[in-house]
PDB file of C-alpha atoms in Angstrom:
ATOM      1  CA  UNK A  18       2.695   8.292   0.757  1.00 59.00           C
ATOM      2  CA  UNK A  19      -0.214   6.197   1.659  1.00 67.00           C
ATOM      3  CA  UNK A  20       1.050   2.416   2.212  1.00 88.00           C
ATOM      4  CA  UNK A  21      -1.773   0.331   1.469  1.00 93.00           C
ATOM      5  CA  UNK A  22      -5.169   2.060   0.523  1.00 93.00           C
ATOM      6  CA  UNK A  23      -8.334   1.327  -0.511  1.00 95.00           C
ATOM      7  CA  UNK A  24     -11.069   2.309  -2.713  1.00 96.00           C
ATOM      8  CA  UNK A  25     -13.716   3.532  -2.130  1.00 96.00           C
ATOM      9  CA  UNK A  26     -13.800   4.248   1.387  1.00 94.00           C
ATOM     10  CA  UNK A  27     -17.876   4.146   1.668  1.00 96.00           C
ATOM     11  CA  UNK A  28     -20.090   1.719  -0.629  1.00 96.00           C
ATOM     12  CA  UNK A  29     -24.157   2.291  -0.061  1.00 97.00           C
ATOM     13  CA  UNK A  30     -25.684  -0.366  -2.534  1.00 96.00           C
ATOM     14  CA  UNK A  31     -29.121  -2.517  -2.887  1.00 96.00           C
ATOM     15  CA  UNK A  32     -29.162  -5.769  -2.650  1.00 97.00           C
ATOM     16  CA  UNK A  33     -28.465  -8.185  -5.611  1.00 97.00           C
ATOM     17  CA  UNK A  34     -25.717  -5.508  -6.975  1.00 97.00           C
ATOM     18  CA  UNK A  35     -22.282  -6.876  -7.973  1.00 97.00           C
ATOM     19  CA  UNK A  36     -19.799  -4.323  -6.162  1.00 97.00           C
ATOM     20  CA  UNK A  37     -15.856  -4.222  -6.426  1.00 97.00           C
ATOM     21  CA  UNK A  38     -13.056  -2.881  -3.478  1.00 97.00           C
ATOM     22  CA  UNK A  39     -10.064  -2.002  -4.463  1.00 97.00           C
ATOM     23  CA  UNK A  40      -6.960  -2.577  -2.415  1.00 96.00           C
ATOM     24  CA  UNK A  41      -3.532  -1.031  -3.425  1.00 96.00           C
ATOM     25  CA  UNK A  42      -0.077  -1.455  -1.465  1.00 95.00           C
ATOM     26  CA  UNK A  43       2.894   0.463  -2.302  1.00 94.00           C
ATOM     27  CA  UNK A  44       5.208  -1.218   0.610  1.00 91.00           C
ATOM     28  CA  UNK A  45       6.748  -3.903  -1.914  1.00 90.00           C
ATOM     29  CA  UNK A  46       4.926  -6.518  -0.227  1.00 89.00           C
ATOM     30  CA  UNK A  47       4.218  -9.697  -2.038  1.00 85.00           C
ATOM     31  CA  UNK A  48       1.376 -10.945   0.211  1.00 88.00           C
ATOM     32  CA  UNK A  49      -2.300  -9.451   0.178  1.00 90.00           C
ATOM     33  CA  UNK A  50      -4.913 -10.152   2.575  1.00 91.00           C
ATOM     34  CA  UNK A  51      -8.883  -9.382   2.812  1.00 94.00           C
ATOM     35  CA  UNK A  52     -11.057  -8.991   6.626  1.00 94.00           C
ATOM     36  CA  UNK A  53     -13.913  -8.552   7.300  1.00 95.00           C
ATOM     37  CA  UNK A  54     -15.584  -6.643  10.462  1.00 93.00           C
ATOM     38  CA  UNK A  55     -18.561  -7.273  11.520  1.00 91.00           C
ATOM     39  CA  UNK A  56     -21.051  -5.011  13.202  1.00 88.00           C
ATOM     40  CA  UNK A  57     -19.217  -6.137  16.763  1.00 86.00           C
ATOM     41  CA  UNK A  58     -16.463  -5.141  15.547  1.00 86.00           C
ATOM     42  CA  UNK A  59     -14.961  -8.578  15.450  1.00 89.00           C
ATOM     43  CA  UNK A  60     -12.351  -8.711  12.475  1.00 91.00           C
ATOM     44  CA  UNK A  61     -11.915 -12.375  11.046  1.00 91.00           C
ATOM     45  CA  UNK A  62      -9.791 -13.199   7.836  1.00 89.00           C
ATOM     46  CA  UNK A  63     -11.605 -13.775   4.353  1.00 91.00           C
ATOM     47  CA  UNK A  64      -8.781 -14.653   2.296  1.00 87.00           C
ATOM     48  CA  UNK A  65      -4.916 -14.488   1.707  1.00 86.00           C
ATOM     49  CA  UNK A  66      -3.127 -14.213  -1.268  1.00 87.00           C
ATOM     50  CA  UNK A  67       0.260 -14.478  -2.372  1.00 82.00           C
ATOM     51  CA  UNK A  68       1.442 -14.823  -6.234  1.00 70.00           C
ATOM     52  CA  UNK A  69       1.875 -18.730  -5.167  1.00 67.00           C
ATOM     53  CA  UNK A  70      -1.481 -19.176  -3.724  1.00 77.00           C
ATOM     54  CA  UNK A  71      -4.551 -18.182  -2.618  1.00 81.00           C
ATOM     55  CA  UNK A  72      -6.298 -19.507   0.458  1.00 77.00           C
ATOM     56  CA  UNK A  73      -9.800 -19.087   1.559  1.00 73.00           C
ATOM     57  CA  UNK A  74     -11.369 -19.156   5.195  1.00 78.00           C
ATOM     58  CA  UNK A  75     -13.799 -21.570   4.256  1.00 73.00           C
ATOM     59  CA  UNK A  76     -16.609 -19.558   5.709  1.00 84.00           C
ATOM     60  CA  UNK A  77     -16.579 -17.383   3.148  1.00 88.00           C
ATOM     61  CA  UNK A  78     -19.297 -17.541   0.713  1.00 90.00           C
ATOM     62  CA  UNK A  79     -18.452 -18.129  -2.941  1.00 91.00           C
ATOM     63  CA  UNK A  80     -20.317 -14.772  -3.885  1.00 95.00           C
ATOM     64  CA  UNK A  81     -16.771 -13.377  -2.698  1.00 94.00           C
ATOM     65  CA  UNK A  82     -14.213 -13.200  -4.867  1.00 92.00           C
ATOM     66  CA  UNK A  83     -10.794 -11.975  -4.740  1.00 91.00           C
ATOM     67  CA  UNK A  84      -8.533 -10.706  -8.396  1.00 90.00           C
ATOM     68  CA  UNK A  85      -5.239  -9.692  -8.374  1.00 88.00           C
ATOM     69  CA  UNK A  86      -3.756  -7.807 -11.390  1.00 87.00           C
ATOM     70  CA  UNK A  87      -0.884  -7.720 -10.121  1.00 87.00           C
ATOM     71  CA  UNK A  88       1.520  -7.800  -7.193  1.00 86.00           C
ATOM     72  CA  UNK A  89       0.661  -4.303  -5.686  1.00 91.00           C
ATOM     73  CA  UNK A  90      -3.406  -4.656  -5.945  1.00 93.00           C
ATOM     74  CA  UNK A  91      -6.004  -6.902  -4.570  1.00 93.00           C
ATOM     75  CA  UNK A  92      -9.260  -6.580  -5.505  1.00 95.00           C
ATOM     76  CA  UNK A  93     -12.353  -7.729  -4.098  1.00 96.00           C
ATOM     77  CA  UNK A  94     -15.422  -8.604  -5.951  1.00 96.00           C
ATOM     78  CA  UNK A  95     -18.811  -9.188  -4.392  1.00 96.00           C
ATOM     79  CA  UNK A  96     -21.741 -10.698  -6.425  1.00 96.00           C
ATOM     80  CA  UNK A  97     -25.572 -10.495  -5.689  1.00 97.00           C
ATOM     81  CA  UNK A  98     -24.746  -8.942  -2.349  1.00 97.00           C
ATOM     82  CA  UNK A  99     -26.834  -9.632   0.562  1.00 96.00           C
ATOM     83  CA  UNK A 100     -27.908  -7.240   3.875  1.00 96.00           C
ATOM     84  CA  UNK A 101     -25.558  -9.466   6.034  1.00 94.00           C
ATOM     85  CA  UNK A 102     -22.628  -8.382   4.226  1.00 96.00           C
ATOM     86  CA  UNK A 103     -22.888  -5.103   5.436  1.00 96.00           C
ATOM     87  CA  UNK A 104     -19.572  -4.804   7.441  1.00 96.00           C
ATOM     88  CA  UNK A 105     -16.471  -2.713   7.089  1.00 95.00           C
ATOM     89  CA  UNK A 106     -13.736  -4.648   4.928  1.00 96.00           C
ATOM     90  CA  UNK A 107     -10.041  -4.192   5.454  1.00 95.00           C
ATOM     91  CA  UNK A 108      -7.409  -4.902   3.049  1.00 95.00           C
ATOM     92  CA  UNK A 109      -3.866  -5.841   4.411  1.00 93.00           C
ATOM     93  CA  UNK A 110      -0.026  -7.063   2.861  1.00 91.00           C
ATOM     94  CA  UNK A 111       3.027  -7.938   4.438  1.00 87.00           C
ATOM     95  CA  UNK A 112       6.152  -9.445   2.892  1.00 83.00           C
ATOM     96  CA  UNK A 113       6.024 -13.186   2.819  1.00 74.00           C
ATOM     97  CA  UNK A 114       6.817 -15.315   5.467  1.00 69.00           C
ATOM     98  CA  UNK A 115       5.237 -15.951   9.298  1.00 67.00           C
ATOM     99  CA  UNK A 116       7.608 -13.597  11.037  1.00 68.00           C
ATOM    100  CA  UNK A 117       6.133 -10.641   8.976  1.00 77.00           C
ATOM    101  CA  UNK A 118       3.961  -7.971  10.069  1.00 84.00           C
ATOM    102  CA  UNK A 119       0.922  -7.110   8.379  1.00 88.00           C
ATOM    103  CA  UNK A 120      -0.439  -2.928   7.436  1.00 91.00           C
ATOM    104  CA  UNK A 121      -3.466  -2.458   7.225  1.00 93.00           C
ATOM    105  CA  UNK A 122      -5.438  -0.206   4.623  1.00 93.00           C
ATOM    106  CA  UNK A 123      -7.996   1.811   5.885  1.00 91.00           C
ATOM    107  CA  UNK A 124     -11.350   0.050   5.691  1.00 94.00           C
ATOM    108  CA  UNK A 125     -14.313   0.239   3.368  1.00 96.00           C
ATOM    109  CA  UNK A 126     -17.867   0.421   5.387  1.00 95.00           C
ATOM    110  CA  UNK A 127     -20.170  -1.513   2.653  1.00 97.00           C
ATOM    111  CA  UNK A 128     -23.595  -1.000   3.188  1.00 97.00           C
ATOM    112  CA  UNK A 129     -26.299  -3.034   1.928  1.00 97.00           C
ATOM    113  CA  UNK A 130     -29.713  -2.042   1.698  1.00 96.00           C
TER     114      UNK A 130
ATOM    115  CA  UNK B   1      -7.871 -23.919  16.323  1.00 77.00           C
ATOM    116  CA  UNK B   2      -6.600 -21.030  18.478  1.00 85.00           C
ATOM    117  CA  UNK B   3      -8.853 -18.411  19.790  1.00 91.00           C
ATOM    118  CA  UNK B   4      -7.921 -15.292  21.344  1.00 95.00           C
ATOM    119  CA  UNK B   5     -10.152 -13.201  24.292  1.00 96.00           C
ATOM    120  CA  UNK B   6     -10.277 -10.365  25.461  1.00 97.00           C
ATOM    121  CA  UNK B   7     -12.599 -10.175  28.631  1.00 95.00           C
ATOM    122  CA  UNK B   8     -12.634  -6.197  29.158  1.00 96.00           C
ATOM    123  CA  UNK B   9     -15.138  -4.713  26.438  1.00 95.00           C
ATOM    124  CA  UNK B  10     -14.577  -1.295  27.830  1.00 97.00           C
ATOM    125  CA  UNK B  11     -11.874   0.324  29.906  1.00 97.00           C
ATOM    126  CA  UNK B  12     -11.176   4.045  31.079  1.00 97.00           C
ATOM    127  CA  UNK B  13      -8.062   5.560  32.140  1.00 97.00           C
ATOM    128  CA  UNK B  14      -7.143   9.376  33.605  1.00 97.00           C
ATOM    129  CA  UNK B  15      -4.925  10.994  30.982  1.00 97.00           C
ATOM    130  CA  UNK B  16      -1.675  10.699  32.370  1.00 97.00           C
ATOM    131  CA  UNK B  17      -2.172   7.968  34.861  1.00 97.00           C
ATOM    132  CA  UNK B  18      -1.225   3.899  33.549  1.00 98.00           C
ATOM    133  CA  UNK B  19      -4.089   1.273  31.772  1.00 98.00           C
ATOM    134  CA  UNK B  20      -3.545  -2.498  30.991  1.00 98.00           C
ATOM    135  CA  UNK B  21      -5.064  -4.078  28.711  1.00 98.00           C
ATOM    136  CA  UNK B  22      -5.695  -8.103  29.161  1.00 98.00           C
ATOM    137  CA  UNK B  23      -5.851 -10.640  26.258  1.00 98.00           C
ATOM    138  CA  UNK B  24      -5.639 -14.269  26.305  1.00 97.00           C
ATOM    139  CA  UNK B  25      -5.488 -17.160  24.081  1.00 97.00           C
ATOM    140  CA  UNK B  26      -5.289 -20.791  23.475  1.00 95.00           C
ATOM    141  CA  UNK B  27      -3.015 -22.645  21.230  1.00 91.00           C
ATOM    142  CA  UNK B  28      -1.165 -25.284  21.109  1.00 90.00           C
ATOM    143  CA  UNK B  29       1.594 -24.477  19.481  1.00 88.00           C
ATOM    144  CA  UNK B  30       4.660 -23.203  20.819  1.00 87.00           C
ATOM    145  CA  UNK B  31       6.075 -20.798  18.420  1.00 88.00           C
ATOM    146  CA  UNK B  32       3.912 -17.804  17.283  1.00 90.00           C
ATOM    147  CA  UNK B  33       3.814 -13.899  17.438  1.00 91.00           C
ATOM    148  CA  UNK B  34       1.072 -12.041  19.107  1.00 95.00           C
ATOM    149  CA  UNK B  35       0.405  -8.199  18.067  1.00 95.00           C
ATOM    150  CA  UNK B  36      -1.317  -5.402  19.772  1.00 97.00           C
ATOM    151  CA  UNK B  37      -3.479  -3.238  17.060  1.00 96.00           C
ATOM    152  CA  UNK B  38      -4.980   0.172  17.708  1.00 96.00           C
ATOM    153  CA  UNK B  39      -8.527   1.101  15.759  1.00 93.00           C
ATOM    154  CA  UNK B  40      -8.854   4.708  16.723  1.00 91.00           C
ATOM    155  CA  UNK B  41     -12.209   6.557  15.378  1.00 86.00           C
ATOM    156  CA  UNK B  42     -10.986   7.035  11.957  1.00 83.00           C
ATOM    157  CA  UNK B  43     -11.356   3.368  11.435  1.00 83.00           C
ATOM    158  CA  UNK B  44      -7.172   2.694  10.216  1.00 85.00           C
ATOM    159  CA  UNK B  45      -5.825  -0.482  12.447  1.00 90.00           C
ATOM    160  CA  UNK B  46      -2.533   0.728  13.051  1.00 92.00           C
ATOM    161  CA  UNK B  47       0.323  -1.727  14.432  1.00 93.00           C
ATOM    162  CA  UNK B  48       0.902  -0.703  18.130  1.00 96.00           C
ATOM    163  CA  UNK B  49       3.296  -3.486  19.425  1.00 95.00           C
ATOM    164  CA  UNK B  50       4.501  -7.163  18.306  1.00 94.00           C
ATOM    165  CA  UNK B  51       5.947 -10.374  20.059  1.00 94.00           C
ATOM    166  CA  UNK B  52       7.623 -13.167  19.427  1.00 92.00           C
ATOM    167  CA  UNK B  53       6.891 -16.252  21.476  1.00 91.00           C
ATOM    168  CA  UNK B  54      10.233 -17.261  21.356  1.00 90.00           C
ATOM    169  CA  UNK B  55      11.331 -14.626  22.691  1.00 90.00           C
ATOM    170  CA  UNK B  56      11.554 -13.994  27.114  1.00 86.00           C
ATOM    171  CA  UNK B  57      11.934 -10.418  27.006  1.00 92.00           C
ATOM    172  CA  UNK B  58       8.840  -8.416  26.825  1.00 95.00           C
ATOM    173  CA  UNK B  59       8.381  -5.928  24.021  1.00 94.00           C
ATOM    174  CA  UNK B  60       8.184  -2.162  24.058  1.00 94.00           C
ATOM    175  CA  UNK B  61       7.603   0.929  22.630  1.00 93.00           C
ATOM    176  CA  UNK B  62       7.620   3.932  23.951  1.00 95.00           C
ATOM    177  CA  UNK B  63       4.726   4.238  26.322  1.00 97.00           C
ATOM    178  CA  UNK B  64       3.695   0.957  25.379  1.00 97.00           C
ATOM    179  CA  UNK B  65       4.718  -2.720  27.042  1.00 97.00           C
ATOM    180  CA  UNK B  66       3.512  -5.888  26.988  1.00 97.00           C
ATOM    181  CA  UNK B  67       3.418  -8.729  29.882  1.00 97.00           C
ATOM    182  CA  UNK B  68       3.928 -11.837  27.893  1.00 96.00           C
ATOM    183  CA  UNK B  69       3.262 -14.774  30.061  1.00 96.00           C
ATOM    184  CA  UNK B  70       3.754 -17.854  27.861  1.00 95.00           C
ATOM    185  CA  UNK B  71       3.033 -20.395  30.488  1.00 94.00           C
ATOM    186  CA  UNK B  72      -0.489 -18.478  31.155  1.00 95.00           C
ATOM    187  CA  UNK B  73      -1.057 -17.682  27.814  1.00 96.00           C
ATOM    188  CA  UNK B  74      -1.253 -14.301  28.613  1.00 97.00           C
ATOM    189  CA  UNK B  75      -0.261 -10.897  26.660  1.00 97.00           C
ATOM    190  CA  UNK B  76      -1.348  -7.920  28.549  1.00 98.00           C
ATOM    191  CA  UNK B  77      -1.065  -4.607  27.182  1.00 98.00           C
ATOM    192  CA  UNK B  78       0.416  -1.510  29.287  1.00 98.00           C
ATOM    193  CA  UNK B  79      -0.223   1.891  27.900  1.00 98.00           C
ATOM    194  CA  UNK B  80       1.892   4.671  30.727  1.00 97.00           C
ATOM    195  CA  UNK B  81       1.193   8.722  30.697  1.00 97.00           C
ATOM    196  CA  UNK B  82      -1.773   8.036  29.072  1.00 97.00           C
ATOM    197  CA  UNK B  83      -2.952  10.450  26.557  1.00 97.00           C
ATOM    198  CA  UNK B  84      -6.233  11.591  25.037  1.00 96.00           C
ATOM    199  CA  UNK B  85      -5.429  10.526  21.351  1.00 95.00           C
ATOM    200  CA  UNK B  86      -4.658   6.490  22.581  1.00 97.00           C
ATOM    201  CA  UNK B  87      -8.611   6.510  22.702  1.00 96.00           C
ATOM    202  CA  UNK B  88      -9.853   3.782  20.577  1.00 96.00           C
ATOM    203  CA  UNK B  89     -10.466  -0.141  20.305  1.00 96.00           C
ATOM    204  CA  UNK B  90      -6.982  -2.062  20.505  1.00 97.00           C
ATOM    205  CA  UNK B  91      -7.397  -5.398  19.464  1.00 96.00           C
ATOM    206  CA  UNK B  92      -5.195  -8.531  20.349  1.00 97.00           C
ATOM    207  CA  UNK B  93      -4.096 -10.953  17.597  1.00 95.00           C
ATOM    208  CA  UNK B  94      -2.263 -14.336  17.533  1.00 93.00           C
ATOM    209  CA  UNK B  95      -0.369 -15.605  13.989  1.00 89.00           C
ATOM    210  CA  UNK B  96       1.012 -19.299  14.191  1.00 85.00           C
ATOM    211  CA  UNK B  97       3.895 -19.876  12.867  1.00 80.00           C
ATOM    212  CA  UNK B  98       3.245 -22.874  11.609  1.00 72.00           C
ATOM    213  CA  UNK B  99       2.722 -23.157   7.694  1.00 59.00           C
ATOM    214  CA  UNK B 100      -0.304 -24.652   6.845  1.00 50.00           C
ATOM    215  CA  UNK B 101      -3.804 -23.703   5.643  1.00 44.00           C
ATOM    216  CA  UNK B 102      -3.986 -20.635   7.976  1.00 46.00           C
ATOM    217  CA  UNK B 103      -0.578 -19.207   6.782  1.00 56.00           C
ATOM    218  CA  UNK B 104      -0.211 -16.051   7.584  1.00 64.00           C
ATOM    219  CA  UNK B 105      -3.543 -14.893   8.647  1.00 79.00           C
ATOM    220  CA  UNK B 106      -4.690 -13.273  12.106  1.00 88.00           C
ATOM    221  CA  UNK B 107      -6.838 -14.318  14.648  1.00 91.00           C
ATOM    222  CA  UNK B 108      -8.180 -11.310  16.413  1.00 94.00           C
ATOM    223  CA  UNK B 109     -10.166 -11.220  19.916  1.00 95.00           C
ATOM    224  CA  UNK B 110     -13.041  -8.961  19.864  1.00 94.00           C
ATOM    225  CA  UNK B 111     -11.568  -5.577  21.060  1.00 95.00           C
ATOM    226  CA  UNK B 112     -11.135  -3.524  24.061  1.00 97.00           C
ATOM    227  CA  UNK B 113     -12.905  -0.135  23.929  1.00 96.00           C
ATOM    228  CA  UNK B 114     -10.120   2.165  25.715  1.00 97.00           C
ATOM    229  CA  UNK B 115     -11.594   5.668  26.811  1.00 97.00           C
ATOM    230  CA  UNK B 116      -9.260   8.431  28.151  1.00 97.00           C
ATOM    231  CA  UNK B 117     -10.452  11.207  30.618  1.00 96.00           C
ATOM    232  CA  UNK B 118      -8.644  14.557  30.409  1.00 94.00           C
TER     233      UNK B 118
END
């Protein structure tokens, strides 16, 4: 009865691939969220996403992209990936609204060689 | 913008025996929720403790208690009776509550490395 998982959990690619990470929550929640962790382990937001809006940390590069099908799924696409996105990316979801806490899925670990 | 620190990168405690964990942060606002997160080996953050600014009374559960000093900007962690599985990086993390272009999104200090001795 996983609550929000991910898919796959390891991605080894060259650089210049286009890769995809799925994220799946089964907790009802209505608000999605990608990080990223660097190789410091420091965790900083890429994007949230409810079915009103999406907002992006502006840091993020434009190669990043996220696509949600539907409610329950939030998908990240990567194009022409590059070594310094090698990092471990962790989707999250919570039910809408500040007050709410957020569960984390279990983290990809995206290599890039 | 808020930031959030943590200023011990490593910390070891005797299983059984009491280890705090300090985090700090700037803001400011004056209504927002700070969380305690747990990143044991397997990688899964898990959600160890949350509190609400607004609120005096500092949060537990179980083994686990915060010292929530709003005035310092201060949210120390307190893990009692210690035990070998609370190994792992427990990260602070500050939310505004304040709608805006940051909605909903954590800010995260850059981890505590907690070791545990048997």
């Amino acid at each position: 009865d996983t609550a929000v998982s991910q898919t796959p959990k390891y991605l080894v690619t060259q650089m210049g691939n286009d890769k995809s990470i799925k994220c799946e929550q089964n907790l009802g929640h209505d608000t999605m969220y990608w990080y990223k962790q660097d190789s410091k382990k420091f965790l900083k937001i890429m994007f949230s996403y409810n079915n009103k809006e999406l907002i992006i940390n502006e840091t993020v590069p434009n190669r990043f992209s996220p696509k949600s099908p539907d409610k329950a799924h939030l998908n990240l696409h990567i194009n022409s990936l590059e070594l310094g996105d090698s990092a471990v990316y962790f989707c999250a979801s919570s039910l809408a609204g500040i007050q709410e806490t957020q569960y984390f899925g279990p983290g990809t670990r995206l290599l890039v060689l | 913008a808020q930031t959030v620190t943590q200023s011990q990168p490593e910390m070891s405690v005797q299983e059984a025996e009491t280890v705090t964990l300090s985090c700090t942060y700037d803001t400011s606002e004056s209504d927002y929720y700070l969380f305690w997160y747990k990143q044991p080996p397997s990688r899964q953050m898990i959600l160890v403790i949350r509190q609400e600014a607004y609120k005096q009374q500092n949060a537990t559960e179980n083994r686990f208690s915060v010292n929530f000093q709003k005035a310092a900007k201060s949210f120390s962690l307190k893990i009692s009776d210690s035990q070998l599985g609370d190994a792992a990086m427990y990260f602070c993390a500050y939310r505004s509550a304040n709608y805006g272009g940051s909605q909903g999104n954590l800010i995260f200090g850059k981890g505590t490395k907690l070791s545990v001795k048997p």
